[in-house]
Amino acid sequence: DAGITQSPRHKVTETGTPVTLRCHQTENHRYMYWYRQDPGHGLRLIHYSYGVKDTDKGEVSDGYSVSRSKTEDFLLTLESATSSQTSVYFCAIRVAGQGDSYNEQFFGPGTRLTVL
Amino acid sequence: GNSVTQMEGPVTLSEEAFLTINCTYTATGYPSLFWYVQYPGEGLQLLLKATKADDKGSNKGFEATYRKETTSFHLEKGSVQVSDSAVYFCALSGNTGNQFYFGTGTSLTVIP
């Protein structure tokens, strides 16, 4: 599982409240990603990071922000949650450099978020 | 731009049947191609990959061949088992490798 954990694993919140999801990795990978998974859409990239304090937007970044103050943690924040952000959120890392696993992504177990 | 299109499900097969899940892609340059599998309540797991044209990825009896001429990466298995029931995602990684693009997923149910 490439040492990826996500917290919390489940969360129910109300519209308008801020929510922060945490992704933690233990293997010092440079690239980290946040996706959301919704029926009929597969996985869609929200934001990704290519190093400490280096982040970029994905295709569905509106309403989300991220931070990466240290290599092992990548935080996803919903500043003011909406019902349309009810989803399952997955964190992933990408293996860079040489080797058999080059360019593979490994995923965390997911966080199920419900916004009422 | 980059995109992946895979056949819609759900797919229901009897045990020991032959499986094909179609995947086609649009990409600039020379992408890497992947199949991921997701079991209920879990994250995605890499099933197999191919990094250049004519490469064949294989794992656990599943195979897929990178066909540049038809821009396809179809997943096949000769004899499915009940334990293969899952959602399968085709994906590509673009030239820079920074971003991945996923298909919408195909749900497979194998019945005894």
CSV table of C-alpha atoms in Angstrom, one decimal:
chain,number,residue,atom,x,y,z
A,1,ASP,CA,0.0,0.0,0.0
A,2,ALA,CA,3.1,2.3,-0.2
A,3,GLY,CA,2.5,3.5,3.3
A,4,ILE,CA,-0.4,5.8,2.5
A,5,THR,CA,-3.0,6.6,5.2
A,6,GLN,CA,-5.9,8.9,5.0
A,7,SER,CA,-7.8,10.6,7.9
A,8,PRO,CA,-10.6,10.7,8.7
A,9,ARG,CA,-12.0,7.6,6.9
A,10,HIS,CA,-15.5,8.8,7.2
A,11,LYS,CA,-17.0,12.2,7.9
A,12,VAL,CA,-20.4,13.7,7.9
A,13,THR,CA,-20.6,17.5,8.0
A,14,GLU,CA,-23.1,20.3,7.2
A,15,THR,CA,-23.2,22.7,4.3
A,16,GLY,CA,-21.0,25.7,4.9
A,17,THR,CA,-18.6,24.2,7.4
A,18,PRO,CA,-14.9,23.9,6.6
A,19,VAL,CA,-13.4,20.4,6.3
A,20,THR,CA,-9.8,19.2,6.1
A,21,LEU,CA,-8.8,15.8,4.9
A,22,ARG,CA,-5.3,14.5,5.5
A,23,CYS,CA,-3.1,12.2,3.5
A,24,HIS,CA,0.1,10.9,5.1
A,25,GLN,CA,2.8,8.9,3.4
A,26,THR,CA,5.8,7.2,4.9
A,27,GLU,CA,8.1,6.7,1.9
A,28,ASN,CA,9.2,10.2,1.0
A,29,HIS,CA,7.6,10.3,-2.4
A,30,ARG,CA,7.7,13.7,-4.1
A,31,TYR,CA,4.4,13.6,-6.0
A,32,MET,CA,1.1,13.4,-4.2
A,33,TYR,CA,-2.5,13.7,-5.6
A,34,TRP,CA,-6.0,14.2,-4.4
A,35,TYR,CA,-8.9,12.7,-6.5
A,36,ARG,CA,-12.6,12.5,-6.0
A,37,GLN,CA,-14.6,9.5,-7.1
A,38,ASP,CA,-18.2,9.8,-8.2
A,39,PRO,CA,-20.5,7.4,-10.0
A,40,GLY,CA,-20.3,7.9,-13.7
A,41,HIS,CA,-17.2,10.1,-13.5
A,42,GLY,CA,-14.5,7.7,-12.4
A,43,LEU,CA,-11.7,9.5,-10.7
A,44,ARG,CA,-11.1,13.2,-11.2
A,45,LEU,CA,-8.0,15.0,-10.2
A,46,ILE,CA,-8.6,17.9,-7.7
A,47,HIS,CA,-5.0,19.0,-7.0
A,48,TYR,CA,-1.6,17.6,-7.0
A,49,SER,CA,1.8,18.4,-5.4
A,50,TYR,CA,5.2,17.9,-6.8
A,51,GLY,CA,7.1,19.0,-3.7
A,52,VAL,CA,6.9,20.9,-0.5
A,53,LYS,CA,4.9,24.0,-1.1
A,54,ASP,CA,4.6,23.1,-4.8
A,55,THR,CA,1.1,22.4,-5.9
A,56,ASP,CA,-1.0,22.7,-9.0
A,57,LYS,CA,-4.7,22.4,-10.0
A,58,GLY,CA,-6.5,19.5,-11.5
A,59,GLU,CA,-9.7,19.4,-13.5
A,60,VAL,CA,-12.1,19.9,-10.6
A,61,SER,CA,-10.2,22.3,-8.3
A,62,ASP,CA,-13.0,24.8,-7.7
A,63,GLY,CA,-14.0,24.9,-4.0
A,64,TYR,CA,-10.9,23.1,-2.9
A,65,SER,CA,-7.5,24.2,-1.6
A,66,VAL,CA,-4.4,22.2,-0.7
A,67,SER,CA,-1.3,22.6,1.4
A,68,ARG,CA,1.9,20.7,1.7
A,69,SER,CA,4.2,22.0,4.3
A,70,LYS,CA,6.2,18.8,4.7
A,71,THR,CA,6.9,15.9,2.3
A,72,GLU,CA,4.8,13.3,4.2
A,73,ASP,CA,1.6,15.2,4.5
A,74,PHE,CA,-0.8,16.6,1.8
A,75,LEU,CA,-3.9,18.3,3.1
A,76,LEU,CA,-7.1,18.9,1.2
A,77,THR,CA,-9.4,21.7,2.5
A,78,LEU,CA,-13.0,22.4,1.6
A,79,GLU,CA,-13.3,26.0,2.8
A,80,SER,CA,-17.1,25.9,2.9
A,81,ALA,CA,-18.5,22.5,2.1
A,82,THR,CA,-21.4,22.0,-0.3
A,83,SER,CA,-23.6,19.0,-1.0
A,84,SER,CA,-22.0,18.7,-4.4
A,85,GLN,CA,-18.8,17.8,-2.6
A,86,THR,CA,-20.2,14.7,-1.2
A,87,SER,CA,-17.9,12.1,-2.6
A,88,VAL,CA,-15.2,9.6,-1.9
A,89,TYR,CA,-11.8,11.2,-1.8
A,90,PHE,CA,-8.6,9.3,-2.6
A,91,CYS,CA,-5.1,10.4,-2.1
A,92,ALA,CA,-2.3,8.9,-4.2
A,93,ILE,CA,1.5,9.0,-4.6
A,94,ARG,CA,3.5,8.6,-7.8
A,95,VAL,CA,6.7,6.7,-7.9
A,96,ALA,CA,9.3,8.9,-9.7
A,97,GLY,CA,12.8,8.0,-10.6
A,98,GLN,CA,14.1,4.8,-12.0
A,99,GLY,CA,13.0,1.2,-11.3
A,100,ASP,CA,10.2,-1.2,-12.0
A,101,SER,CA,7.6,0.9,-10.3
A,102,TYR,CA,8.5,4.1,-12.2
A,103,ASN,CA,5.5,6.3,-12.9
A,104,GLU,CA,3.0,4.0,-11.0
A,105,GLN,CA,0.4,5.6,-8.7
A,106,PHE,CA,-0.5,4.0,-5.4
A,107,PHE,CA,-3.7,4.9,-3.6
A,108,GLY,CA,-4.8,5.4,-0.1
A,109,PRO,CA,-7.9,3.7,1.3
A,110,GLY,CA,-10.2,6.7,0.7
A,111,THR,CA,-12.3,9.1,2.8
A,112,ARG,CA,-16.0,9.0,2.4
A,113,LEU,CA,-17.4,12.6,2.9
A,114,THR,CA,-21.0,13.4,3.2
A,115,VAL,CA,-22.2,17.0,3.2
A,116,LEU,CA,-25.7,17.4,4.5
B,1,GLY,CA,-5.7,16.8,-24.7
B,2,ASN,CA,-5.5,13.5,-22.8
B,3,SER,CA,-8.5,11.3,-22.2
B,4,VAL,CA,-9.6,7.7,-21.6
B,5,THR,CA,-12.8,6.0,-22.8
B,6,GLN,CA,-13.7,2.6,-21.5
B,7,MET,CA,-16.8,0.5,-22.1
B,8,GLU,CA,-19.7,1.1,-19.8
B,9,GLY,CA,-20.9,-1.6,-17.5
B,10,PRO,CA,-22.0,-3.2,-15.6
B,11,VAL,CA,-20.7,-6.5,-16.9
B,12,THR,CA,-22.0,-9.8,-15.6
B,13,LEU,CA,-20.3,-13.0,-16.5
B,14,SER,CA,-20.4,-16.6,-15.4
B,15,GLU,CA,-17.4,-18.2,-13.8
B,16,GLU,CA,-14.8,-19.4,-16.3
B,17,ALA,CA,-16.1,-17.1,-19.0
B,18,PHE,CA,-13.8,-14.9,-21.2
B,19,LEU,CA,-13.5,-11.3,-20.2
B,20,THR,CA,-12.8,-8.3,-22.4
B,21,ILE,CA,-13.1,-4.7,-21.2
B,22,ASN,CA,-12.4,-2.2,-23.9
B,23,CYS,CA,-10.3,0.9,-23.4
B,24,THR,CA,-9.3,3.6,-25.9
B,25,TYR,CA,-7.3,6.7,-25.3
B,26,THR,CA,-6.4,10.1,-26.7
B,27,ALA,CA,-3.0,11.4,-25.9
B,28,THR,CA,-0.2,13.5,-27.2
B,29,GLY,CA,3.2,12.0,-27.3
B,30,TYR,CA,3.9,8.7,-25.7
B,31,PRO,CA,1.7,7.9,-22.7
B,32,SER,CA,2.0,5.0,-20.3
B,33,LEU,CA,-1.1,3.0,-19.9
B,34,PHE,CA,-2.5,1.3,-16.8
B,35,TRP,CA,-5.3,-0.9,-15.5
B,36,TYR,CA,-6.4,-0.5,-11.9
B,37,VAL,CA,-8.8,-2.6,-9.9
B,38,GLN,CA,-11.0,-1.5,-7.1
B,39,TYR,CA,-12.6,-4.0,-4.7
B,40,PRO,CA,-15.6,-2.9,-2.7
B,41,GLY,CA,-14.7,-0.4,0.1
B,42,GLU,CA,-11.1,-0.2,-1.0
B,43,GLY,CA,-8.8,2.1,-2.9
B,44,LEU,CA,-7.5,1.4,-6.4
B,45,GLN,CA,-4.8,-1.1,-6.9
B,46,LEU,CA,-2.5,-1.3,-9.9
B,47,LEU,CA,-3.3,-4.4,-11.9
B,48,LEU,CA,-1.0,-4.0,-14.8
B,49,LYS,CA,0.8,-1.5,-17.0
B,50,ALA,CA,2.5,-0.9,-20.3
B,51,THR,CA,4.9,1.9,-21.0
B,52,LYS,CA,5.4,1.7,-24.8
B,53,ALA,CA,3.7,0.6,-28.0
B,54,ASP,CA,3.3,-3.2,-28.4
B,55,ASP,CA,4.2,-3.8,-24.7
B,56,LYS,CA,1.9,-6.4,-23.0
B,57,GLY,CA,1.2,-5.9,-19.4
B,58,SER,CA,0.0,-9.0,-17.4
B,59,ASN,CA,-0.8,-9.9,-13.9
B,60,LYS,CA,-3.1,-12.5,-12.2
B,61,GLY,CA,-4.2,-13.9,-15.5
B,62,PHE,CA,-5.2,-10.5,-16.9
B,63,GLU,CA,-3.5,-9.1,-20.0
B,64,ALA,CA,-3.6,-5.9,-22.0
B,65,THR,CA,-1.5,-4.9,-25.0
B,66,TYR,CA,-0.6,-1.3,-25.8
B,67,ARG,CA,-1.8,-0.7,-29.4
B,68,LYS,CA,-0.7,2.6,-30.7
B,69,GLU,CA,-2.2,2.1,-34.1
B,70,THR,CA,-5.7,1.7,-32.7
B,71,THR,CA,-5.0,3.8,-29.5
B,72,SER,CA,-6.3,0.9,-27.4
B,73,PHE,CA,-5.4,-1.0,-24.2
B,74,HIS,CA,-8.1,-3.6,-23.8
B,75,LEU,CA,-8.2,-5.8,-20.7
B,76,GLU,CA,-8.6,-9.5,-21.2
B,77,LYS,CA,-8.8,-12.6,-19.0
B,78,GLY,CA,-9.4,-16.1,-20.3
B,79,SER,CA,-11.3,-17.5,-17.4
B,80,VAL,CA,-12.8,-15.2,-14.7
B,81,GLN,CA,-13.4,-16.2,-11.1
B,82,VAL,CA,-15.9,-14.9,-8.6
B,83,SER,CA,-13.0,-13.2,-6.8
B,84,ASP,CA,-12.5,-11.0,-9.9
B,85,SER,CA,-15.7,-9.1,-9.2
B,86,ALA,CA,-14.6,-5.5,-8.9
B,87,VAL,CA,-14.5,-2.2,-10.7
B,88,TYR,CA,-11.8,-1.9,-13.3
B,89,PHE,CA,-10.3,1.5,-14.4
B,90,CYS,CA,-8.2,2.2,-17.4
B,91,ALA,CA,-5.8,5.1,-17.0
B,92,LEU,CA,-3.0,6.9,-18.8
B,93,SER,CA,-0.1,9.0,-17.7
B,94,GLY,CA,0.9,11.7,-20.1
B,95,ASN,CA,4.4,12.6,-21.3
B,96,THR,CA,5.5,14.5,-18.2
B,97,GLY,CA,4.0,11.8,-15.9
B,98,ASN,CA,2.6,14.5,-13.6
B,99,GLN,CA,-1.0,13.9,-14.3
B,100,PHE,CA,-3.1,10.7,-14.7
B,101,TYR,CA,-6.3,10.4,-16.6
B,102,PHE,CA,-8.9,7.8,-15.7
B,103,GLY,CA,-11.8,6.2,-17.4
B,104,THR,CA,-15.1,6.1,-15.7
B,105,GLY,CA,-14.7,2.5,-14.6
B,106,THR,CA,-16.4,-0.8,-15.5
B,107,SER,CA,-18.1,-2.8,-12.9
B,108,LEU,CA,-17.6,-6.6,-13.3
B,109,THR,CA,-19.7,-9.2,-11.4
B,110,VAL,CA,-18.8,-12.9,-11.8
B,111,ILE,CA,-21.5,-15.3,-10.8
B,112,PRO,CA,-20.8,-19.0,-9.8
